[in-house]
PDB file of C-alpha atoms and ligand atoms in Angstrom:
ATOM      1  CA  MET A   1      28.640  27.927  66.607  1.00  0.00           C
ATOM      2  CA  ALA A   2      31.110  25.441  65.284  1.00  0.00           C
ATOM      3  CA  ASP A   3      30.778  24.290  61.623  1.00  0.00           C
ATOM      4  CA  TYR A   4      31.434  20.727  60.481  1.00  0.00           C
ATOM      5  CA  LEU A   5      35.303  21.484  60.550  1.00  0.00           C
ATOM      6  CA  GLY A   6      35.127  22.482  64.322  1.00  0.00           C
ATOM      7  CA  SER A   7      35.632  25.640  66.182  1.00  0.00           C
ATOM      8  CA  VAL A   8      38.705  27.915  65.184  1.00  0.00           C
ATOM      9  CA  PRO A   9      40.536  26.538  68.205  1.00  0.00           C
ATOM     10  CA  GLU A  10      40.044  22.924  67.234  1.00  0.00           C
ATOM     11  CA  ARG A  11      40.890  23.671  63.417  1.00  0.00           C
ATOM     12  CA  LEU A  12      44.108  25.348  64.662  1.00  0.00           C
ATOM     13  CA  ALA A  13      45.104  22.391  66.886  1.00  0.00           C
ATOM     14  CA  ARG A  14      45.111  20.355  63.836  1.00  0.00           C
ATOM     15  CA  ASN A  15      48.081  22.382  62.406  1.00  0.00           C
ATOM     16  CA  VAL A  16      51.761  20.950  62.788  1.00  0.00           C
ATOM     17  CA  TYR A  17      54.461  23.092  63.472  1.00  0.00           C
ATOM     18  CA  GLU A  18      58.219  22.043  62.902  1.00  0.00           C
ATOM     19  CA  THR A  19      60.026  24.641  65.056  1.00  0.00           C
ATOM     20  CA  ASP A  20      63.614  25.519  63.906  1.00  0.00           C
ATOM     21  CA  GLU A  21      65.170  25.116  67.353  1.00  0.00           C
ATOM     22  CA  GLU A  22      68.457  27.086  66.164  1.00  0.00           C
ATOM     23  CA  GLN A  23      67.038  30.309  64.587  1.00  0.00           C
ATOM     24  CA  SER A  24      64.342  32.596  64.976  1.00  0.00           C
ATOM     25  CA  HIS A  25      62.777  33.760  61.713  1.00  0.00           C
ATOM     26  CA  ILE A  26      61.765  36.995  63.293  1.00  0.00           C
ATOM     27  CA  GLU A  27      63.687  39.847  64.814  1.00  0.00           C
ATOM     28  CA  VAL A  28      62.473  42.906  66.347  1.00  0.00           C
ATOM     29  CA  ASN A  29      64.671  45.982  66.339  1.00  0.00           C
ATOM     30  CA  GLN A  30      63.534  47.384  69.779  1.00  0.00           C
ATOM     31  CA  GLU A  31      64.827  50.586  69.216  1.00  0.00           C
ATOM     32  CA  ILE A  32      62.983  51.416  66.198  1.00  0.00           C
ATOM     33  CA  ALA A  33      59.876  49.713  67.241  1.00  0.00           C
ATOM     34  CA  ARG A  34      59.715  51.677  70.379  1.00  0.00           C
ATOM     35  CA  ALA A  35      60.153  54.800  68.440  1.00  0.00           C
ATOM     36  CA  THR A  36      57.617  53.978  65.925  1.00  0.00           C
ATOM     37  CA  GLY A  37      54.929  52.358  67.947  1.00  0.00           C
ATOM     38  CA  THR A  38      55.396  49.176  66.076  1.00  0.00           C
ATOM     39  CA  GLY A  39      55.853  47.236  69.233  1.00  0.00           C
ATOM     40  CA  LYS A  40      52.497  47.737  70.345  1.00  0.00           C
ATOM     41  CA  LEU A  41      50.839  47.189  66.835  1.00  0.00           C
ATOM     42  CA  ILE A  42      52.663  43.743  66.420  1.00  0.00           C
ATOM     43  CA  VAL A  43      51.440  42.985  69.880  1.00  0.00           C
ATOM     44  CA  GLN A  44      47.932  43.694  68.881  1.00  0.00           C
ATOM     45  CA  VAL A  45      47.676  42.315  65.205  1.00  0.00           C
ATOM     46  CA  CYS A  46      49.145  39.074  65.725  1.00  0.00           C
ATOM     47  CA  PRO A  47      46.427  36.299  65.894  1.00  0.00           C
ATOM     48  CA  ALA A  48      48.965  33.753  67.488  1.00  0.00           C
ATOM     49  CA  HIS A  49      50.374  35.934  70.397  1.00  0.00           C
ATOM     50  CA  VAL A  50      53.930  35.634  69.209  1.00  0.00           C
ATOM     51  CA  TYR A  51      54.712  39.183  70.565  1.00  0.00           C
ATOM     52  CA  ALA A  52      54.312  40.337  74.187  1.00  0.00           C
ATOM     53  CA  GLU A  53      55.191  43.587  75.711  1.00  0.00           C
ATOM     54  CA  GLU A  54      57.579  43.059  78.757  1.00  0.00           C
ATOM     55  CA  PRO A  55      57.378  45.329  81.603  1.00  0.00           C
ATOM     56  CA  ASP A  56      60.396  47.198  80.350  1.00  0.00           C
ATOM     57  CA  GLY A  57      58.901  48.105  77.289  1.00  0.00           C
ATOM     58  CA  THR A  58      60.754  45.394  74.953  1.00  0.00           C
ATOM     59  CA  ILE A  59      58.781  43.063  72.617  1.00  0.00           C
ATOM     60  CA  SER A  60      59.526  39.519  73.199  1.00  0.00           C
ATOM     61  CA  VAL A  61      59.213  36.947  70.292  1.00  0.00           C
ATOM     62  CA  GLU A  62      57.781  33.153  70.580  1.00  0.00           C
ATOM     63  CA  TYR A  63      58.438  32.895  67.003  1.00  0.00           C
ATOM     64  CA  ALA A  64      57.516  28.774  67.340  1.00  0.00           C
ATOM     65  CA  ALA A  65      53.755  29.892  67.221  1.00  0.00           C
ATOM     66  CA  CYS A  66      53.791  32.043  64.120  1.00  0.00           C
ATOM     67  CA  LEU A  67      51.104  31.016  61.974  1.00  0.00           C
ATOM     68  CA  GLU A  68      53.153  32.917  59.035  1.00  0.00           C
ATOM     69  CA  CYS A  69      50.015  35.140  58.083  1.00  0.00           C
ATOM     70  CA  GLY A  70      52.121  38.225  57.356  1.00  0.00           C
ATOM     71  CA  ALA A  71      50.010  40.828  59.463  1.00  0.00           C
ATOM     72  CA  CYS A  72      52.862  41.906  61.668  1.00  0.00           C
ATOM     73  CA  ARG A  73      54.873  42.729  58.488  1.00  0.00           C
ATOM     74  CA  ALA A  74      52.093  44.622  57.118  1.00  0.00           C
ATOM     75  CA  VAL A  75      51.789  46.957  60.300  1.00  0.00           C
ATOM     76  CA  ALA A  76      55.648  47.168  61.056  1.00  0.00           C
ATOM     77  CA  ALA A  77      57.551  50.312  60.267  1.00  0.00           C
ATOM     78  CA  PRO A  78      60.565  50.140  57.951  1.00  0.00           C
ATOM     79  CA  GLY A  79      63.551  48.576  60.035  1.00  0.00           C
ATOM     80  CA  ALA A  80      61.428  47.723  63.153  1.00  0.00           C
ATOM     81  CA  LEU A  81      60.907  43.938  62.133  1.00  0.00           C
ATOM     82  CA  THR A  82      62.908  41.494  60.108  1.00  0.00           C
ATOM     83  CA  TRP A  83      60.606  38.580  59.015  1.00  0.00           C
ATOM     84  CA  HIS A  84      61.620  35.751  56.613  1.00  0.00           C
ATOM     85  CA  ASN A  85      60.328  32.374  55.862  1.00  0.00           C
ATOM     86  CA  PRO A  86      61.261  29.623  58.186  1.00  0.00           C
ATOM     87  CA  ARG A  87      64.257  27.471  57.041  1.00  0.00           C
ATOM     88  CA  GLY A  88      63.023  24.689  54.493  1.00  0.00           C
ATOM     89  CA  GLY A  89      60.795  22.208  56.075  1.00  0.00           C
ATOM     90  CA  MET A  90      60.375  24.404  59.197  1.00  0.00           C
ATOM     91  CA  GLY A  91      57.445  26.380  60.401  1.00  0.00           C
ATOM     92  CA  ILE A  92      53.532  25.841  60.173  1.00  0.00           C
ATOM     93  CA  ALA A  93      52.012  23.006  58.022  1.00  0.00           C
ATOM     94  CA  PHE A  94      48.136  23.675  57.972  1.00  0.00           C
ATOM     95  CA  ARG A  95      45.758  20.775  58.131  1.00  0.00           C
ATOM     96  CA  GLU A  96      42.273  21.601  56.986  1.00  0.00           C
ATOM     97  CA  GLY A  97      40.529  18.365  57.524  1.00  0.00           C
TER      98      GLY A  97
HETATM   99 FE1  SF4 B 101      52.089  36.653  64.378  1.00  0.00          FE
HETATM  100 FE2  SF4 B 101      51.191  36.413  61.518  1.00  0.00          FE
HETATM  101 FE3  SF4 B 101      53.361  37.983  62.297  1.00  0.00          FE
HETATM  102 FE4  SF4 B 101      53.384  35.323  62.516  1.00  0.00          FE
HETATM  103  S1  SF4 B 101      53.194  36.254  60.667  1.00  0.00           S
HETATM  104  S2  SF4 B 101      54.323  36.583  63.956  1.00  0.00           S
HETATM  105  S3  SF4 B 101      51.337  34.829  63.226  1.00  0.00           S
HETATM  106  S4  SF4 B 101      51.271  38.492  62.671  1.00  0.00           S
END
């Protein structure tokens, strides 16, 4: 049941994204991600479905949808994932109301 602010999808739809078209703020080291199981973990943990496992086993990244929650960073093995904040003014702006 939605509260007075609306359902989760409705609330997420209020957010504004300023996508950095030139530079991703996320990079996956495919070799380390595969060897450590990080690839499967980040696909499972990301609430925005930024990551997907391709048929060849590589992990694709749709960084424009990132909510900047940090969950992928928490589960990634060292060296498997490079994540930094989007460049100034880029990324998500949360709108609560
Ligand atoms: Fe997904 Fe959150 Fe990682 Fe962004 S920071 S890619 S939303 S898990």
